[in-house]
Short mmCIF file of C-alpha atoms and ligand atoms in Angstrom, two decimals:
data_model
loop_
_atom_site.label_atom_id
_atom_site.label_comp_id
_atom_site.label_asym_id
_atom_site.label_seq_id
_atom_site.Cartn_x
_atom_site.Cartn_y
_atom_site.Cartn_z
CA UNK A 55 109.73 141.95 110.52
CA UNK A 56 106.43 142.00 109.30
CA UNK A 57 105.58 144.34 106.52
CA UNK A 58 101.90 145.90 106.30
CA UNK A 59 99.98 145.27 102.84
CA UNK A 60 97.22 147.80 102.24
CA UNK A 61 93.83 147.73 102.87
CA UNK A 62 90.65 148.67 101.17
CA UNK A 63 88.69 149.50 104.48
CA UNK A 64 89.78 151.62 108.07
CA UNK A 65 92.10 148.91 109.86
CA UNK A 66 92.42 148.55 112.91
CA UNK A 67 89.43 149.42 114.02
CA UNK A 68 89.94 149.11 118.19
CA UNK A 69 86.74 147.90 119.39
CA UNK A 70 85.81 145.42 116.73
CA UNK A 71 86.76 141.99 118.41
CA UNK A 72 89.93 141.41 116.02
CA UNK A 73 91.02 137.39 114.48
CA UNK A 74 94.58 136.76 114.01
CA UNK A 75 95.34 133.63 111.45
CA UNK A 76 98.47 132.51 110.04
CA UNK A 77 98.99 131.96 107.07
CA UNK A 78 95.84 133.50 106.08
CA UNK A 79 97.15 133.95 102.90
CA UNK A 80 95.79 130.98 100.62
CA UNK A 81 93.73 127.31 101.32
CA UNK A 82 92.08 126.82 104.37
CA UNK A 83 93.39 129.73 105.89
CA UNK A 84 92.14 132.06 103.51
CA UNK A 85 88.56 130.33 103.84
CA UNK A 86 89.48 130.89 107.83
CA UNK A 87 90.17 134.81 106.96
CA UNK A 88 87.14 135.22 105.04
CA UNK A 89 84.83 133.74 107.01
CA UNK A 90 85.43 134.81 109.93
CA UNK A 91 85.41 138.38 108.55
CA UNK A 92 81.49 137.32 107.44
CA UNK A 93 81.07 136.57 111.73
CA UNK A 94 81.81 140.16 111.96
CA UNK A 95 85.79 140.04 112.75
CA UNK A 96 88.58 142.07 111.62
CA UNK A 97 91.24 139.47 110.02
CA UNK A 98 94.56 140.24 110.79
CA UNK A 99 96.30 137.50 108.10
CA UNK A 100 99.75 136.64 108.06
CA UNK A 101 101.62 135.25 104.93
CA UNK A 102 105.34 133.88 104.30
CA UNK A 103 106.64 134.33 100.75
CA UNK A 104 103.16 134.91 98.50
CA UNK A 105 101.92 138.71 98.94
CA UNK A 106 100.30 138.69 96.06
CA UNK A 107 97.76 136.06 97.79
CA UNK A 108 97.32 137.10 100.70
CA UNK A 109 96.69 140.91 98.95
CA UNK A 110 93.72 138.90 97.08
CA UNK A 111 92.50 137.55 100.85
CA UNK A 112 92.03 140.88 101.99
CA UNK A 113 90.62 142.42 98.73
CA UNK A 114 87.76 139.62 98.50
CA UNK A 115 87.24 140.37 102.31
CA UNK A 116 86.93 143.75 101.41
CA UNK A 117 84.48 143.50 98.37
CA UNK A 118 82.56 141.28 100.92
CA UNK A 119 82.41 144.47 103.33
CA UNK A 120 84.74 143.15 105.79
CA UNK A 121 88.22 144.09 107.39
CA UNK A 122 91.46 142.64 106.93
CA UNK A 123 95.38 143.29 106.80
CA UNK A 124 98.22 141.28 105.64
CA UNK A 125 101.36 141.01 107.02
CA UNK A 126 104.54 138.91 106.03
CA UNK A 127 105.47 136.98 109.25
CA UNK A 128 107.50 133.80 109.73
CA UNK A 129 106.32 132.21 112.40
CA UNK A 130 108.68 129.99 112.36
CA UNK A 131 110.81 132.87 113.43
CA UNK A 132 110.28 133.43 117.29
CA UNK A 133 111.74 136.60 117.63
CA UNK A 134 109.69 138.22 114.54
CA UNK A 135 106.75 136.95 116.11
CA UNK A 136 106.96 138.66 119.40
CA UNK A 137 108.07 141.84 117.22
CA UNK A 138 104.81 141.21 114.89
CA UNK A 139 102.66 141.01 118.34
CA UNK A 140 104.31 143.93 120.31
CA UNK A 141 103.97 146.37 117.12
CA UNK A 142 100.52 145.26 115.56
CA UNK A 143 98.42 144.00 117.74
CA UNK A 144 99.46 144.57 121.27
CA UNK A 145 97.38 148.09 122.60
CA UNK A 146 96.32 148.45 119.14
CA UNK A 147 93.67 145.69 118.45
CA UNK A 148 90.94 143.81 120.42
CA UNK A 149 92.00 140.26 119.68
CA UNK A 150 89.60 138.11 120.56
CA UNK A 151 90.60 135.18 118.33
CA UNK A 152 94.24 133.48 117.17
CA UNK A 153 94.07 130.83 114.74
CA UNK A 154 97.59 128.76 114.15
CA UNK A 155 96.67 127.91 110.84
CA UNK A 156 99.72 128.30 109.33
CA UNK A 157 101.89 125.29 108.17
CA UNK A 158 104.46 123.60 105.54
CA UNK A 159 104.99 119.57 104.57
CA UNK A 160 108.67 118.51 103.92
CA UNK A 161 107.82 114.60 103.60
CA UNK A 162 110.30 111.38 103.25
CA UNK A 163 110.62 108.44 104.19
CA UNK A 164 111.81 107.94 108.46
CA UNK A 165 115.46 106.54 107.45
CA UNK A 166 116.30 109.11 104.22
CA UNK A 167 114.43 112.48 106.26
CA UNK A 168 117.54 114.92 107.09
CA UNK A 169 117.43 116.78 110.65
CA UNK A 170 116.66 119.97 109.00
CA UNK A 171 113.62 118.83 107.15
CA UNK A 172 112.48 117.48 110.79
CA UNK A 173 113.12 120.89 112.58
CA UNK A 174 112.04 123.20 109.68
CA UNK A 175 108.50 121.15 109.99
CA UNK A 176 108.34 121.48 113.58
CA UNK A 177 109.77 125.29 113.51
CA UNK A 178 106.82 126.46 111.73
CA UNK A 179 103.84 124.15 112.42
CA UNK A 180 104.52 123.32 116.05
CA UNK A 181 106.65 125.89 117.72
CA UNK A 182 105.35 128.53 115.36
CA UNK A 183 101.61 127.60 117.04
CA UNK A 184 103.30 127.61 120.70
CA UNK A 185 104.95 131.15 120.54
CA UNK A 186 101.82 132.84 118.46
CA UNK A 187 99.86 130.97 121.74
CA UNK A 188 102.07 132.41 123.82
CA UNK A 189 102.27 135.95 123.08
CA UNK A 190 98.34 135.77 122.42
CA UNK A 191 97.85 134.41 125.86
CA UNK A 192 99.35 137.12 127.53
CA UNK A 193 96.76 140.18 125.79
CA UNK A 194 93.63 137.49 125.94
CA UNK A 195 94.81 136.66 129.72
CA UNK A 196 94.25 140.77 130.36
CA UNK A 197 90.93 140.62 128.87
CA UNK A 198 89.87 137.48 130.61
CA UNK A 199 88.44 136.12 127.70
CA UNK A 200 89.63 134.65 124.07
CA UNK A 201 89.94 132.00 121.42
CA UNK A 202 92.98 130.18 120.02
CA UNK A 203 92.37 127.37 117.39
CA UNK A 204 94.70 125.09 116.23
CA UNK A 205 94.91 123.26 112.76
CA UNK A 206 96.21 119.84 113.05
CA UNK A 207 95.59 117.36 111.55
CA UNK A 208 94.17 113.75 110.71
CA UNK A 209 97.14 112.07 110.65
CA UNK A 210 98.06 113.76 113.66
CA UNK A 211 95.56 111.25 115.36
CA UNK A 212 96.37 108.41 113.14
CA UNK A 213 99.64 108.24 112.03
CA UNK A 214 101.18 108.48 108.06
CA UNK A 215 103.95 106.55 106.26
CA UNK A 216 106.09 109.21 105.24
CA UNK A 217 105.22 112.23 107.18
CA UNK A 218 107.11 111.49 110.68
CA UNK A 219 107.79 115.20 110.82
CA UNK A 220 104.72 116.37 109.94
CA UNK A 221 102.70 113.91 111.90
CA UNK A 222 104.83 114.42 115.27
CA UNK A 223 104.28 118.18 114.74
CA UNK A 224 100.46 117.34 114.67
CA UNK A 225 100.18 115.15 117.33
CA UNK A 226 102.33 117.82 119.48
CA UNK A 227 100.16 120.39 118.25
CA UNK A 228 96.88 118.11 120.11
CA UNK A 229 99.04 117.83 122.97
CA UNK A 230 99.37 121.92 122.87
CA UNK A 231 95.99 122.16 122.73
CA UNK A 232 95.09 120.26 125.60
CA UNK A 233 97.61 121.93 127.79
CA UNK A 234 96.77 125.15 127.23
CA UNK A 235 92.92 124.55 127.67
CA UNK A 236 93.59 123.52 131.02
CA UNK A 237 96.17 126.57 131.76
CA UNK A 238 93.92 129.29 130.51
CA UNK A 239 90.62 127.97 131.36
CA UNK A 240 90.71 130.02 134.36
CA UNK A 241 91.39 133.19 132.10
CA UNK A 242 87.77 132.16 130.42
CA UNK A 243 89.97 131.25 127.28
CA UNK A 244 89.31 128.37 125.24
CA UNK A 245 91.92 126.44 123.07
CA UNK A 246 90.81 123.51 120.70
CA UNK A 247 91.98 122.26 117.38
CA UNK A 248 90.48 121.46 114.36
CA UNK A 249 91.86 118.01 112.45
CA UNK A 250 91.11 118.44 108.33
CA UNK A 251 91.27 115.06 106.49
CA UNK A 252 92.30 115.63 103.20
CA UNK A 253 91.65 118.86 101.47
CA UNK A 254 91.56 120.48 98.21
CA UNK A 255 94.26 123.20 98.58
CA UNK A 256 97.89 123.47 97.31
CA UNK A 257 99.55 121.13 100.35
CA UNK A 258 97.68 118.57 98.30
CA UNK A 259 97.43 119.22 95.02
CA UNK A 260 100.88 117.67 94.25
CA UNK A 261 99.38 114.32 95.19
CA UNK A 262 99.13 111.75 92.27
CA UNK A 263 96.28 110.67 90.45
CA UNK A 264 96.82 107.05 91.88
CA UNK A 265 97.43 108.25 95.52
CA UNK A 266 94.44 110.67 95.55
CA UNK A 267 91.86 107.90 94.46
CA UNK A 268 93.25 106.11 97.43
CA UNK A 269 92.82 108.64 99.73
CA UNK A 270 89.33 109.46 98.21
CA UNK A 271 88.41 105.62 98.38
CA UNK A 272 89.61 105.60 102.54
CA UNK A 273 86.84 108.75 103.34
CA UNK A 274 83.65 107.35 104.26
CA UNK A 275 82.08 110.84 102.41
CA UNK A 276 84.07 109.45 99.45
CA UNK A 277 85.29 112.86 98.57
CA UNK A 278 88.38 115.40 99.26
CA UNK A 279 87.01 118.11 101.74
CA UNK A 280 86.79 121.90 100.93
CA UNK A 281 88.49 124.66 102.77
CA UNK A 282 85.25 126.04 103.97
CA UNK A 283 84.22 122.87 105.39
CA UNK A 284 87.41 123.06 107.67
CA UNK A 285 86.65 127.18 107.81
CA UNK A 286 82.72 126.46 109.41
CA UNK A 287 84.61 124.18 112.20
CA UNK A 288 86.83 127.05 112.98
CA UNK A 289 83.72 130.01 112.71
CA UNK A 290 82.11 127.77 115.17
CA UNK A 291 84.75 127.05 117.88
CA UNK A 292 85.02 131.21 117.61
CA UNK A 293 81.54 131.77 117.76
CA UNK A 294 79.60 132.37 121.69
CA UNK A 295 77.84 129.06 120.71
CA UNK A 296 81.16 126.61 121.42
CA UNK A 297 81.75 129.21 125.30
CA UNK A 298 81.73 125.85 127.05
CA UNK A 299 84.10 124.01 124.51
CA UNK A 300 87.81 123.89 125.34
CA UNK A 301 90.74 121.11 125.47
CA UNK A 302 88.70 119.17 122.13
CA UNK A 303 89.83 118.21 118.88
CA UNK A 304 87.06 118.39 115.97
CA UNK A 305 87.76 116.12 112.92
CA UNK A 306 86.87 117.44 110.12
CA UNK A 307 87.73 114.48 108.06
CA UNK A 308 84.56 112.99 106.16
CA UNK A 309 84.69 110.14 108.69
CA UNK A 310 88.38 108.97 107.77
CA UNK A 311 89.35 108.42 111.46
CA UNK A 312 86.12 108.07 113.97
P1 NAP B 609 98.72 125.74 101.93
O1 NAP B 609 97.68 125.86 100.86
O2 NAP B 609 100.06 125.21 101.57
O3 NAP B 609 98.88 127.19 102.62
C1 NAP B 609 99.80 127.32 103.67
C2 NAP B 609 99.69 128.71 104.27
O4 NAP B 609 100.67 128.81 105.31
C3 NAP B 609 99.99 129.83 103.29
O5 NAP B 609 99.23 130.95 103.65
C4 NAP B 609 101.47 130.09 103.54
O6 NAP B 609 101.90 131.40 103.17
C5 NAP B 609 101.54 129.90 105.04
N1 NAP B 609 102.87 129.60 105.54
C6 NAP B 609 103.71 128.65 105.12
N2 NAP B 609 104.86 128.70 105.84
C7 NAP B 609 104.71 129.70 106.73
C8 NAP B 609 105.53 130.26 107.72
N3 NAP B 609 106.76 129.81 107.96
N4 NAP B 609 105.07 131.31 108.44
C9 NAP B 609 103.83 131.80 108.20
N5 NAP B 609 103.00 131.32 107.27
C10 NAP B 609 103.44 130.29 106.54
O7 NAP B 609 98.22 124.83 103.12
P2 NAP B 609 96.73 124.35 103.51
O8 NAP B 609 96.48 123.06 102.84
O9 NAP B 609 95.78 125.46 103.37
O10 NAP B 609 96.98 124.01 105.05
C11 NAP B 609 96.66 124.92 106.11
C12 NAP B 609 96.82 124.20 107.42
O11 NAP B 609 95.96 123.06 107.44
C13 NAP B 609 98.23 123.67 107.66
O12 NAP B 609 98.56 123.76 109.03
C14 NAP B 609 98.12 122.22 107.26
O13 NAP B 609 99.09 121.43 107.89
C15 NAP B 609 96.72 121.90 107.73
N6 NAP B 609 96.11 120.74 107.07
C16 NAP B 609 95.94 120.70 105.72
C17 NAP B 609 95.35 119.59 105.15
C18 NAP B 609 95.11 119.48 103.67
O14 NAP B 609 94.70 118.40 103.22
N7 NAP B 609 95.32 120.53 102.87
C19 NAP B 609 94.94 118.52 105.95
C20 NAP B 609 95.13 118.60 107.32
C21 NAP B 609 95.71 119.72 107.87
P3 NAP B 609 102.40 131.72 101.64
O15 NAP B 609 101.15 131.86 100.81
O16 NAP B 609 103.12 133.02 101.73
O17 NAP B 609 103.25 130.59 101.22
#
């Protein structure tokens, strides 16, 4: 179950419109966590193995004046996530906006990948986004308004050599997305996903010299995006400016995949 880390500043404060985002802890989901506390949300963050991150997210949300809690949640564990929603959240915060952020690489080749690699990768970064949807849907559904976001990814529109798992969990994450606009459109909710191209965080800072001149030499921007520029996409789709959004997928890419 999840386990509270503590927090600098009163939490959770009912009527402030509340953010959920998984795997909040570090990379683009801590740029998620922080900025959306800037827009004036309350960050519930969730983290798997690293609460000594995720404890830095919500002190450098705090020093900023914001609001945030950590909590250690697999979401690749269904039954911990209903659990984590029926005991934090549920009657206890006004969440306004889930982000499925939250997500792990396990990459070979198609012929050499083992089942469990495949179903650990779509576990946490496909199913994990479907049941945090889920349970989200049925509080935003009450309130007749809300915001889930869903990190995918570029190569969940264009395909990569080595990444079958990751890439089918990102092009099912699209498909998600697109579903569940249409479903809870009539519930005023909106549900799009942001694709990152390649971005400085720890997912890719195992990436050879070699390979990550390639990659830098494919973006039209000729550079490795930042967190924050993924974080701004996200701040936006929240924000009331994007109310007439839903069902879309904004790349985020440097021009990588038009
Ligand atoms: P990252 O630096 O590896 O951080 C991953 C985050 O997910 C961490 O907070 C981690 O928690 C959490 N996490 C991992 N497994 C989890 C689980 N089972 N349950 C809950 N949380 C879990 O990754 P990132 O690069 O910031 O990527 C964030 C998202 O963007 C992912 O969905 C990724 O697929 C997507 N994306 C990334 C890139 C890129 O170039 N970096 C490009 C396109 C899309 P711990 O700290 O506890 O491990």
């Amino acid at each position: 179950m999840s386990t509270a880390q503590s927090t600098l500043s009163p939490f959770p404060a009912p009527e402030t419109p509340a953010a959920l985002v998984t795997g909040g802890s570090r990379g683009i989901g801590r740029a998620i966590a922080r900025t959306l506390a800037r827009d004036g949300f309350q960050v519930f963050l969730t983290y798997a193995s690293r609460p000594a991150e995720a404890e830095k997210t919500v002190a450098e949300i705090a020093a900023a004046g914001g609001r945030a809690r950590a909590f250690a949640l697999n979401v690749g564990d269904s039954a911990a996530v209903a659990d984590f929603f029926a005991e934090e959240i549920k009657g206890k915060a006004n969440l306004a906006v889930l982000v499925n952020n939250a997500g792990i690489t396990k990459d070979g080749f198609l012929v050499r990948m083992k089942d469990e690699d495949f179903d650990r990768v779509l576990a946490v970064n496909l199913r994990g986004a479907f049941v945090c949807s889920r349970e989200a849907a049925k509080i935003m559904s009450r309130n007749r308004s809300g915001r889930i976001i869903n990190i995918a990814s570029v190569v969940g529109q264009m395909g990569n050599a080595g990444q079958a798992n990751y890439v089918a969990a990102k092009a099912g994450l699209i498909g998600l997305t697109k579903s569940c606009a249409k479903e809870l459109a009539a519930r005023s909710i909106t549900v799009n996903a942001v694709a990152p191209g390649f971005i400085e965080t720890d997912m890719t800072a195992a990436l050879p010299d070699e390979t990550r001149a390639s990659y830098v030499e494919s973006i039209p921007l000729k550079r490795m995006g930042l967190p924050q520029d993924v974080a701004e996409a996200v701040a936006f789709l929240a924000s009331d400016k994007a109310a007439y959004i839903t069902g879309q997928v904004l790349a985020v890419n440097g021009g990588m995949y038009c």
